[in-house]
Coordinates of C-alpha atoms in Angstrom, one line a residue:
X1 CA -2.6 -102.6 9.0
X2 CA 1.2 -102.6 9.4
X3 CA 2.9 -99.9 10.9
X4 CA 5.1 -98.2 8.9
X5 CA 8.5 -97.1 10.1
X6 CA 9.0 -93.0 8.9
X7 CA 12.4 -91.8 9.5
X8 CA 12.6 -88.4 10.7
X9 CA 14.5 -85.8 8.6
X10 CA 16.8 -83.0 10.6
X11 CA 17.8 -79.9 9.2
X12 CA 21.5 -79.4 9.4
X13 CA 23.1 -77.6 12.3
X14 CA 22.9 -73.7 10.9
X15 CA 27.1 -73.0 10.2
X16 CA 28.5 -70.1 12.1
X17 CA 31.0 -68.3 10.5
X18 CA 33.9 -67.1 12.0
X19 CA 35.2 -63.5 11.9
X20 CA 37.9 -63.9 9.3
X21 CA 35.5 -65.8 7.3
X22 CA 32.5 -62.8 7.9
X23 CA 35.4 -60.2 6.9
X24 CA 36.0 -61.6 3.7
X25 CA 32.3 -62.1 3.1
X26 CA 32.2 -58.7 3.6
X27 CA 35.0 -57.4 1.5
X28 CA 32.9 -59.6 -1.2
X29 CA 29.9 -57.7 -0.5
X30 CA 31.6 -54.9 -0.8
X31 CA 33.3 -55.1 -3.7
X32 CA 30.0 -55.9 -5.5
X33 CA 28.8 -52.6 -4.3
X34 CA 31.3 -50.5 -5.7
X35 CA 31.0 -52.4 -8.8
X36 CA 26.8 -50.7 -9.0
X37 CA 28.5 -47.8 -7.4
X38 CA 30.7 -47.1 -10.9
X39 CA 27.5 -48.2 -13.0
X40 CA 25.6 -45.6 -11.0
X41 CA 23.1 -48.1 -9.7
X42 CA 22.8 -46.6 -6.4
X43 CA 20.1 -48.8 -4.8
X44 CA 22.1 -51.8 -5.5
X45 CA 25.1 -50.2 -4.1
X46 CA 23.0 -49.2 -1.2
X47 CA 22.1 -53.3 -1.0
X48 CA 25.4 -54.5 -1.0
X49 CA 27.2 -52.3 1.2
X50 CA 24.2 -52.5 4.0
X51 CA 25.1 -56.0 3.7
X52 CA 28.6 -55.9 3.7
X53 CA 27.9 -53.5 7.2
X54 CA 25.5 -56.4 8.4
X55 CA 28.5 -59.1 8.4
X56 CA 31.3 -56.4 9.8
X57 CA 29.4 -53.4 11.5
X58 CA 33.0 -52.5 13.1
X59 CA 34.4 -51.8 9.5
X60 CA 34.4 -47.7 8.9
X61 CA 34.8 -47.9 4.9
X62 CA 31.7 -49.4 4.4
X63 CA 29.5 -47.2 6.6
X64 CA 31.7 -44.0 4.5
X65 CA 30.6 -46.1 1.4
X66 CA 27.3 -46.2 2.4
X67 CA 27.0 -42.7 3.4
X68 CA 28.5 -41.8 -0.3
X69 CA 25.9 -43.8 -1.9
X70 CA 23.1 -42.3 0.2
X71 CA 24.4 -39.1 -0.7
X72 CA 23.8 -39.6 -4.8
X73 CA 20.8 -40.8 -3.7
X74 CA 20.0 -37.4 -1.7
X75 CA 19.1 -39.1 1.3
X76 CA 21.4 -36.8 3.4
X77 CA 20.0 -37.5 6.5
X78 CA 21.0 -40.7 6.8
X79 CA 24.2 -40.6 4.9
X80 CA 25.1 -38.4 8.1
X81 CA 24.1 -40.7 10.4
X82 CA 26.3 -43.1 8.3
X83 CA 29.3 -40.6 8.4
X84 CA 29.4 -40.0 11.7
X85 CA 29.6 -43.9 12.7
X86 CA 32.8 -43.9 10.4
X87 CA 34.1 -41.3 12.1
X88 CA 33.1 -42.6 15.5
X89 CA 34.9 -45.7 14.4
X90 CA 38.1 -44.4 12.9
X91 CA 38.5 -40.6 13.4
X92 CA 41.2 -40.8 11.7
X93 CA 39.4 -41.6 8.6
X94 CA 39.5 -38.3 6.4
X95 CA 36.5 -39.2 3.8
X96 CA 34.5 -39.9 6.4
X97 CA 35.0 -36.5 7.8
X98 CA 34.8 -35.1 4.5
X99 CA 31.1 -36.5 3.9
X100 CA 29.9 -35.8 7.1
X101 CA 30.8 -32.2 6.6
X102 CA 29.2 -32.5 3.0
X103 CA 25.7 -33.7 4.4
X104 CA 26.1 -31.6 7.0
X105 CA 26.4 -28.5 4.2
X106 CA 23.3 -29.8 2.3
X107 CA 21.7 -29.6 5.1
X108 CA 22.1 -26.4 5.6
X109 CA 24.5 -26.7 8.9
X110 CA 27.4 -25.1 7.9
X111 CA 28.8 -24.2 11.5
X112 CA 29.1 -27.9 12.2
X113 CA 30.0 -28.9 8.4
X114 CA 33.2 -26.1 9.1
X115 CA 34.1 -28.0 12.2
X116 CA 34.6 -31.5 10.0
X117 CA 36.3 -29.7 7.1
X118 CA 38.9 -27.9 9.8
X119 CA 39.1 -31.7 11.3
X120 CA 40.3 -33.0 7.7
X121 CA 42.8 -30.1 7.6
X122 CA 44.2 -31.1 10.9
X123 CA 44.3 -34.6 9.3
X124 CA 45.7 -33.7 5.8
X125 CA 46.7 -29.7 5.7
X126 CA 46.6 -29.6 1.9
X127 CA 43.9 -32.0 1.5
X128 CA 42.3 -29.2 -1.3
X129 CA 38.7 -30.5 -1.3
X130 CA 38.4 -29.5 2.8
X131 CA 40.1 -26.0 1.8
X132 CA 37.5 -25.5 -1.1
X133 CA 34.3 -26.8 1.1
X134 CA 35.3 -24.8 4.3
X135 CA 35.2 -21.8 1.8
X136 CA 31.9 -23.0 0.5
X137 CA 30.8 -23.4 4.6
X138 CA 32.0 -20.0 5.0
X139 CA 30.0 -18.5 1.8
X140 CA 27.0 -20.5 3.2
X141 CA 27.5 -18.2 6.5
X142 CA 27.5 -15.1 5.3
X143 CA 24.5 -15.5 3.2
X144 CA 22.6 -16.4 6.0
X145 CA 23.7 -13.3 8.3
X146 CA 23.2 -11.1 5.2
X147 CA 19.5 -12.8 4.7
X148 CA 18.7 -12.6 8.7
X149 CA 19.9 -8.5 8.3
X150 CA 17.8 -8.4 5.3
X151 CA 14.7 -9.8 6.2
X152 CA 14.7 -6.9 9.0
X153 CA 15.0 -4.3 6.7
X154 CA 12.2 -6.1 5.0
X155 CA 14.5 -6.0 1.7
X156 CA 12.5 -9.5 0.9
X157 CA 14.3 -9.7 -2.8
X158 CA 17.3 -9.9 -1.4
X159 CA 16.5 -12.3 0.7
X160 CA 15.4 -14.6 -1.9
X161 CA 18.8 -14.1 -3.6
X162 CA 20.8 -14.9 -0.7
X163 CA 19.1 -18.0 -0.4
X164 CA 18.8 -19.0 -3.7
X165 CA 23.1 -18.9 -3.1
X166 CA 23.1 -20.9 -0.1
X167 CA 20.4 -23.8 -1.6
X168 CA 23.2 -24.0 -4.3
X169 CA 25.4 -25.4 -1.3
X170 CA 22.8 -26.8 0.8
X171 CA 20.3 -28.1 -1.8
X172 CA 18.3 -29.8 0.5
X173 CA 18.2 -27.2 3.4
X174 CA 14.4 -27.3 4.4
X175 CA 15.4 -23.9 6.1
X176 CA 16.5 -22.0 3.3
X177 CA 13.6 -23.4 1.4
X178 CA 11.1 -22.1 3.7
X179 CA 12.7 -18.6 4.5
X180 CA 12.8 -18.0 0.8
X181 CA 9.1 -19.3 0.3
X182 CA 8.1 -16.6 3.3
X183 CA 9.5 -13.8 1.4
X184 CA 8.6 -14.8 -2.2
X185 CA 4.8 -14.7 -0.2
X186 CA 5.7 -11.5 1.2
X187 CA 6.6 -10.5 -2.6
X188 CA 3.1 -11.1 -3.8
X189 CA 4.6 -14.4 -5.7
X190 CA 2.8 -16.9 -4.4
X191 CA 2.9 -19.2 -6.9
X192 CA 6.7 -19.9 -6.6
X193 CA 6.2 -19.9 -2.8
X194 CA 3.5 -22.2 -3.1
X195 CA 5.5 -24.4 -4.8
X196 CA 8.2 -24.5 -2.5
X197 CA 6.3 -25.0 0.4
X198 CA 4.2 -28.2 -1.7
X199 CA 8.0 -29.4 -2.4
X200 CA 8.8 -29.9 1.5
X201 CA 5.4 -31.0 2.8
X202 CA 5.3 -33.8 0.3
X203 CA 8.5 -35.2 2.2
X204 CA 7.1 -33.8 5.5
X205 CA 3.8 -33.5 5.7
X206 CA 3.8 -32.2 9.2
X207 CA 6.3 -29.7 8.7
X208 CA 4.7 -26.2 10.8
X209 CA 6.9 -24.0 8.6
X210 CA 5.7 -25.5 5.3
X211 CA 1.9 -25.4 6.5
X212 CA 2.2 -21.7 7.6
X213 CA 3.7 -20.3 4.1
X214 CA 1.0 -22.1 2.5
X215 CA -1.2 -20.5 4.7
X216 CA 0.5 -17.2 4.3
X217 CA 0.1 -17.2 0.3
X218 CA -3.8 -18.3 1.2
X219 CA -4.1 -15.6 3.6
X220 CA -2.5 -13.2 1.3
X221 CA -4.6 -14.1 -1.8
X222 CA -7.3 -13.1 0.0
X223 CA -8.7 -16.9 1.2
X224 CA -8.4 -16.2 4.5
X225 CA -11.0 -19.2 5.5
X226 CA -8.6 -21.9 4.1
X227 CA -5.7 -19.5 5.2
X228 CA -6.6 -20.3 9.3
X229 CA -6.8 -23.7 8.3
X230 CA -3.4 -24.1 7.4
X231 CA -2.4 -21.5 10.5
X232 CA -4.4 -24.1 13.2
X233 CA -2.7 -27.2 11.2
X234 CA 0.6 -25.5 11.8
X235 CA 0.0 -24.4 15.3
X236 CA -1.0 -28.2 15.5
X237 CA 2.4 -29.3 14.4
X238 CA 4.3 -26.9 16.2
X239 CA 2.4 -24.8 19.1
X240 CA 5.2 -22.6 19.6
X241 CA 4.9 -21.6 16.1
X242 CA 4.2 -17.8 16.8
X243 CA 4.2 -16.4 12.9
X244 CA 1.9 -18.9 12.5
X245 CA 0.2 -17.7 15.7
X246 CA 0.2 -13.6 14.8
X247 CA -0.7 -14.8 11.2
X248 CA -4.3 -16.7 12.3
X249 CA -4.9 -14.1 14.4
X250 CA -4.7 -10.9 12.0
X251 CA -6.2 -13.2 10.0
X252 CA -9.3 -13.4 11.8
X253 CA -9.2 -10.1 12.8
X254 CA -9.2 -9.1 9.3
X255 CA -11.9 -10.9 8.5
X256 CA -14.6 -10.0 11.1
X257 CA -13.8 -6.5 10.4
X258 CA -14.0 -6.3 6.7
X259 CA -17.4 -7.9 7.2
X260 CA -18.9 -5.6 10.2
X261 CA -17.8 -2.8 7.4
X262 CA -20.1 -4.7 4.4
X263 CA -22.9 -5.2 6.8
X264 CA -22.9 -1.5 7.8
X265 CA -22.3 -0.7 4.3
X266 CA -25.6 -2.3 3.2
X267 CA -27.8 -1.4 6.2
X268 CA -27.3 2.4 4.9
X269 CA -24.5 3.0 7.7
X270 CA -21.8 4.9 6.0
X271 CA -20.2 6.8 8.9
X272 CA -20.1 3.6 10.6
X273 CA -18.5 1.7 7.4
X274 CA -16.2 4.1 6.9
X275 CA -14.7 3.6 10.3
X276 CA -15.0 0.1 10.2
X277 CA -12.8 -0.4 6.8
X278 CA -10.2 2.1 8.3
X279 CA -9.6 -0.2 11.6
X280 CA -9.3 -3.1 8.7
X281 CA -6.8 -1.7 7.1
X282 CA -4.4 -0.9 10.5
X283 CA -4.8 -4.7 10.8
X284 CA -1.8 -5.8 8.2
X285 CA 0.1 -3.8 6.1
X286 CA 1.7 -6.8 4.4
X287 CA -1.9 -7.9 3.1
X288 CA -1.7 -6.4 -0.2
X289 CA -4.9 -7.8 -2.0
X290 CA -7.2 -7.5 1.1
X291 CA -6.1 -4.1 1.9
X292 CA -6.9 -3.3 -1.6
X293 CA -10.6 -4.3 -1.8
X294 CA -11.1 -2.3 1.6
X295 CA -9.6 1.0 0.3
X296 CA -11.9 0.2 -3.0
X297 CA -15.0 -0.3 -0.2
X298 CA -13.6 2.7 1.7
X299 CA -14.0 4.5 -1.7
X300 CA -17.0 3.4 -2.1
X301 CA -17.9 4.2 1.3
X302 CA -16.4 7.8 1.2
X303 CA -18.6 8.6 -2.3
X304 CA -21.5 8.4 -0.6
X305 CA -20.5 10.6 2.4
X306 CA -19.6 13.4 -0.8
X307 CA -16.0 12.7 0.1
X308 CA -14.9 12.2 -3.1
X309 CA -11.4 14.2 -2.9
X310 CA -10.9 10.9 -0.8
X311 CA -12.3 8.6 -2.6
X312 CA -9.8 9.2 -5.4
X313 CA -7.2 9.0 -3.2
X314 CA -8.7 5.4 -1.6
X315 CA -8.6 4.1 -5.1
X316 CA -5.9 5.1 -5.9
X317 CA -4.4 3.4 -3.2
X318 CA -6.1 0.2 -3.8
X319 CA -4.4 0.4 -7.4
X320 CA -1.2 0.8 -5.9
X321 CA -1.2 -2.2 -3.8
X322 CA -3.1 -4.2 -7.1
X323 CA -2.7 -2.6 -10.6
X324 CA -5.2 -5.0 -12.0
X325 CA -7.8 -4.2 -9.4
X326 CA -10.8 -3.2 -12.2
X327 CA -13.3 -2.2 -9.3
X328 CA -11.2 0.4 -8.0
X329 CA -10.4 1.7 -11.5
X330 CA -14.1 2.1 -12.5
X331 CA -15.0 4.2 -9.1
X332 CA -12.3 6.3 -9.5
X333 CA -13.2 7.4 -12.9
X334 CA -16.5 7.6 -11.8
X335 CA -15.2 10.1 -8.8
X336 CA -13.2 12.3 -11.6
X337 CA -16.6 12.1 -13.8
X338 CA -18.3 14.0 -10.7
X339 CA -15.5 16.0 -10.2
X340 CA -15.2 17.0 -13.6
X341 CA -11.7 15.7 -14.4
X342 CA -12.2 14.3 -17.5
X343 CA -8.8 13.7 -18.3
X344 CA -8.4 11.6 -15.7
X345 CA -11.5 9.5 -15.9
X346 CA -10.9 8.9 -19.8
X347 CA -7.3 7.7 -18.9
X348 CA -9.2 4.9 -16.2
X349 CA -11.7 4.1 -18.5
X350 CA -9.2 3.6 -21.2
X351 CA -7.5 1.1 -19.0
X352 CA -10.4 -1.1 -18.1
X353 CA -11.3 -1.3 -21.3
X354 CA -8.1 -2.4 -22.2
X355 CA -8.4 -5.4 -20.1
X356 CA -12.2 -6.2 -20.2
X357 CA -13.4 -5.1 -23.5
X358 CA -17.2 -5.2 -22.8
X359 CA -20.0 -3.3 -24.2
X360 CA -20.7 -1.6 -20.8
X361 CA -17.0 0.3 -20.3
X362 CA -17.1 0.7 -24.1
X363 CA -20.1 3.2 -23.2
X364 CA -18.4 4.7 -20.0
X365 CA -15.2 5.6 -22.3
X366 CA -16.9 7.0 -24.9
X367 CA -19.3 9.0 -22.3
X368 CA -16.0 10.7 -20.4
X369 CA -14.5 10.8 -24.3
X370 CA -17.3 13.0 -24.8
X371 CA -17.3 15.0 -21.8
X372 CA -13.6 16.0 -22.0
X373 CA -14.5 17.4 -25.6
X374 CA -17.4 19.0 -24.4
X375 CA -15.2 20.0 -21.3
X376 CA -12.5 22.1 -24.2
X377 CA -15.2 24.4 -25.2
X378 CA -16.7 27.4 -23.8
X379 CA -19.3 26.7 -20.8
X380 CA -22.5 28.4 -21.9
X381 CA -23.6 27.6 -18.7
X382 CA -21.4 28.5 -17.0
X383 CA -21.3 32.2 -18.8
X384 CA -24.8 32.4 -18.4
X385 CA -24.7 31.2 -14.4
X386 CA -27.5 28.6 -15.0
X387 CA -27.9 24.8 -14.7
X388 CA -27.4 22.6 -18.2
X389 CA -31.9 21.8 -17.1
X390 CA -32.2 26.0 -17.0
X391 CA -35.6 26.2 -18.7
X392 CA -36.1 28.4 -21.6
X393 CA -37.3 31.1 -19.4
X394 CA -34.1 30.9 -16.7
X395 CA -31.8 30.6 -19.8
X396 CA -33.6 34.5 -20.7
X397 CA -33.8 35.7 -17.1
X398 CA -29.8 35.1 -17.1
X399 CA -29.1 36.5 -20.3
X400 CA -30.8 39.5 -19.1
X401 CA -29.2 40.3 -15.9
X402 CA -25.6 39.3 -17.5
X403 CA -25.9 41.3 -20.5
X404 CA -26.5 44.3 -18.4
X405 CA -23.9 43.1 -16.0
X406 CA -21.1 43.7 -18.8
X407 CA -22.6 45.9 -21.5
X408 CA -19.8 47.9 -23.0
X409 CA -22.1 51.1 -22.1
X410 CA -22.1 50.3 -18.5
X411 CA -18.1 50.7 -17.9
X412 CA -17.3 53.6 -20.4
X413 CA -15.6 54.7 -17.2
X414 CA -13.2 51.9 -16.2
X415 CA -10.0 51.4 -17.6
X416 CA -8.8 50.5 -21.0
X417 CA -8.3 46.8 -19.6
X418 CA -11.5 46.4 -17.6
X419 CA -13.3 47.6 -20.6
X420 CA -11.8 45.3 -23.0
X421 CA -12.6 42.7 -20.3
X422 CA -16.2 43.4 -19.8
X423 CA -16.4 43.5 -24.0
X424 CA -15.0 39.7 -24.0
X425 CA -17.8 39.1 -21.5
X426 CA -20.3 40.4 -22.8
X427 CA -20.1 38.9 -26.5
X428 CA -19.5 35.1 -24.5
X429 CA -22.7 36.6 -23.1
X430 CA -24.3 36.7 -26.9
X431 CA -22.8 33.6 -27.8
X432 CA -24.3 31.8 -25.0
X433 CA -28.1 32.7 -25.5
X434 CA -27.6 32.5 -29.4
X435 CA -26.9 29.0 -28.4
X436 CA -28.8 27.9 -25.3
X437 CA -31.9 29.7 -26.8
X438 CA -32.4 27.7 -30.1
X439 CA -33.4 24.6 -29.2
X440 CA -31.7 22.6 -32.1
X441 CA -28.2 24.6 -31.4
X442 CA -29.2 23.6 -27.8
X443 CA -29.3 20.0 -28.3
X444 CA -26.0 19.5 -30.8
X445 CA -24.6 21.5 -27.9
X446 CA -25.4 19.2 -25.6
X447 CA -24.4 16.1 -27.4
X448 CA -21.0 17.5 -27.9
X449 CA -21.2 18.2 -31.7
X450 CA -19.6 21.2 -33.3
X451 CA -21.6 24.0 -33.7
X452 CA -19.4 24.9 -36.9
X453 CA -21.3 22.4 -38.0
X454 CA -24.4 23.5 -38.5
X455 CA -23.3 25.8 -40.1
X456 CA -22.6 28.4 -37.1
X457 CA -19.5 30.7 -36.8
X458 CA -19.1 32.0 -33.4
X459 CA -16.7 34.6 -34.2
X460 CA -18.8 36.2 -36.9
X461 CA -22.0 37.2 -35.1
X462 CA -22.7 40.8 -33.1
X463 CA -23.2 40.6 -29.6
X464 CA -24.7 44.1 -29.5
X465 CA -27.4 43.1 -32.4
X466 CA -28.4 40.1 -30.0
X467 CA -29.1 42.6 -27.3
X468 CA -31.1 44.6 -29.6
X469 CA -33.1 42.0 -30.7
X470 CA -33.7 40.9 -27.1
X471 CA -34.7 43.9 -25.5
X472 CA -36.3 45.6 -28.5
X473 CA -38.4 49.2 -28.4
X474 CA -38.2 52.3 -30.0
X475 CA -35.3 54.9 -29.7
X476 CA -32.4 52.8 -28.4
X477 CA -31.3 52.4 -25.2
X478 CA -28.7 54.0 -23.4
X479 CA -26.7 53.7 -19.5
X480 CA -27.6 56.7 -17.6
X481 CA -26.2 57.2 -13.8
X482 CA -28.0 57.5 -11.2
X483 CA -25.6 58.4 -8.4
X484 CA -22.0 56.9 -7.5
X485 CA -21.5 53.9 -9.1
X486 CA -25.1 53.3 -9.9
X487 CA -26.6 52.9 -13.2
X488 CA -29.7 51.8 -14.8
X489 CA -30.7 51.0 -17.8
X490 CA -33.1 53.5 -19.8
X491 CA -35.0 52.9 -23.7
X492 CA -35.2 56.3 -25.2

């Protein structure tokens, strides 16, 4: 076979261009990229003036264009790094000076965003955008000395409104962002400090600030397992991190504590709970919600010791630190039930019923509803001196022994206003058995009805006829004494 001759195909020799040629490529380029610059197409301004750099990186208009572009992008960071190459090119170039102190604001560095404002006003003395941004510098400045005073003071609200002023100058200022995330957690608003936090770590996921106020709202929501996750993940990122640090430590602390107090709780060991949950609570302050279950379990804790004078007040300070706290509403009342303060237990009970309308607190309402009224009337009982399970025979022992005690007869002697005393007594006396002795009387007692009712006026009936009837036997009765201040009683 033939051979066949192949002729071998060179590519052309690659052109260089020479500078003035590159320069006006570059103007070109650039041109185009101010024409998506005033159509707002920011990426394709971003295209053409990278390439306009690429074919004259010594030109300090482009890298300022660039830098401007990157800024409407909010891609501060490197429209700084694009500022400050214009400047290090020409530093006589004012807009370059005047972004690199705008990026420099938005990111929060308003110190070194002053210095290239004062550098433009060296430049240009009226130039009025430098005089309005150095002001804007300065503002930025004074809200962070006022936040720094206030965050010592632990004035956390205005804290967050000192920020919320600067991040209208420094939008982007992953600083401001996180100190006002810290205190809106330290507010008890951890939604909006969640969201902060989620804002930054989704550009940064190892940012240690970011993962600690996420761990903070955790921690102070009362998840304190995933809480020390997001404290080791920050101490990760940044090992100096010491809030972080202090945080996974109380964290811990808290923790193990609260749950040597449940243990002893349950074994029967109240003394020893009650300790326990009062070294938990010197742990943290700041943990609102936590704090608030272990006064609740300190209450709970303190019931069963028969402290219940500080019970109340345990609950009441878990309330404090969580109005909506439910638990610590229904011990309390419970406390006031035992105590006898119905007032108080009917205003508790009205509240959790308020916000969980179940059968159960339905009942425990209308129980301490009833005891109050019951509470408004006379205390047979009480008159009498006997328990409310006296048995019929203890319910006429009492009567006995108190109807002597202040029968009219027995302090003819005394004054005008210890008799009329003695008199009140001893028809409350009356009224009492009259009541406590009739079994059906008894029971609507009991139950809280009105004794009206049945058909019963109080105010109507003889005291001196009941003790008649009770003691009985011929010829009367009468208080003889039997030396100083003695008497006894005598039938006739």
């Amino acid at each position: 076979m033939d051979a066949v001759d192949c002729d071998v195909i060179m590519d052309p020799e690659p052109q260089i261009m020479n500078e003035e040629e590159l320069a006006r490529e570059a103007e070109c380029f650039k041109e185009q990229g101010n024409a998506f610059y005033i159509k707002k197409d920011y990426t394709e301004a971003f295209n053409y003036y990278t390439k306009a750099i690429d074919a004259c990186p010594k030109n300090a208009s482009y890298y300022g264009n660039r830098a401007a572009t990157l800024m409407m992008l909010s891609r501060f960071r490197e429209a700084l790094e694009d500022a400050q190459q214009a400047v290090r090119l020409d530093d006589s170039f004012v807009k370059g000076h005047l972004r690199e102190g705008k990026c420099h604001l938005s990111l929060g560095n308003a110190m070194a965003a002053r210095r290239c404002f004062q550098k433009v006003l060296e430049l240009e003395p009226d130039n009025s955008q430098a005089q309005q941004e150095l002001k804007n510098a300065d503002a930025v400045l004074e809200y962070e000395k006022m936040a720094e005073f206030d965050f010592e003071k632990r004035d956390f609200r205005k804290v967050v409104f000192c920020m919320d002023r600067a991040l209208e100058y420094a939008p982007v200022c992953h600083r401001f962002k996180i100190l006002k995330a810290e205190c809106l957690a330290l507010l008890g608003r951890y939604p909006e400090a969640q969201s902060v936090a989620s804002d930054i770590l989704r550009l940064d996921s190892t940012n240690g600030d970011a993962l600690y106020v996420r761990g903070l709202c955790l921690y102070y929501e009362d998840c304190i397992d995933k809480a020390v996750q997001f404290f080791v993940q920050a101490l990760r990122m940044a090992p100096d991190h010491e809030k972080a640090r202090l945080a996974c430590r109380n964290a811990k602390a808290l923790k193990a504590k609260k749950e040597e107090g449940n243990k002893a709780f349950k074994d029967g060991n109240y003394e020893v709970a009650y300790e326990l949950y009062s070294e938990a609570l010197q742990i943290d302050p700041n943990n609102i919600k936590t704090n608030a279950k272990l006064y609740c379990n300190r209450g709970t804790v303190g019931s069963k010791l028969n402290k219940i004078e500080q019970s109340i007040e345990d609950c009441t300070n878990a309330i404090k630190l969580d109005e909506t706290y439910i638990k610590a509403y229904l011990r309390r009342a419970q406390c006031y039930m035992d105590t006898e303060q119905y007032e108080e237990a009917v205003r508790d009970y009205e509240k959790v019923y308020q916000t969980e309308k179940t059968k159960e607190h339905k009942i425990l309402l209308k129980t301490a509803q009833l005891e109050l009224k019951k509470s408004k009337r006379k205390d047979y009982y009480k008159v009498l001196g006997v328990d409310k399970n006296a048995t019929e025979d203890e319910i006429k022992k009492a009567y006995r022994k108190r109807a002597l005690m202040h029968h009219p007869d027995r302090h003819s002697g005394a004054s005008p206003e210890v008799q009329k005393e003695e008199e009140k007594k001893f028809k409350e006396v009356g009224e009492a058995f009259t009541v406590l002795s009739d079994p059906k009387k008894k029971a609507r007692y009991d139950s809280g009805q009105d004794l009206d009712d049945d058909g019963m006026n109080m105010g109507d009936f003889d005291a001196n006829n009941i003790f008649k009837a009770f003691f009985g036997g011929p010829g009367g009765f009468s208080f003889e004494a039997s030396g100083p201040g003695n008497f006894f009683f005598q039938f006739g």
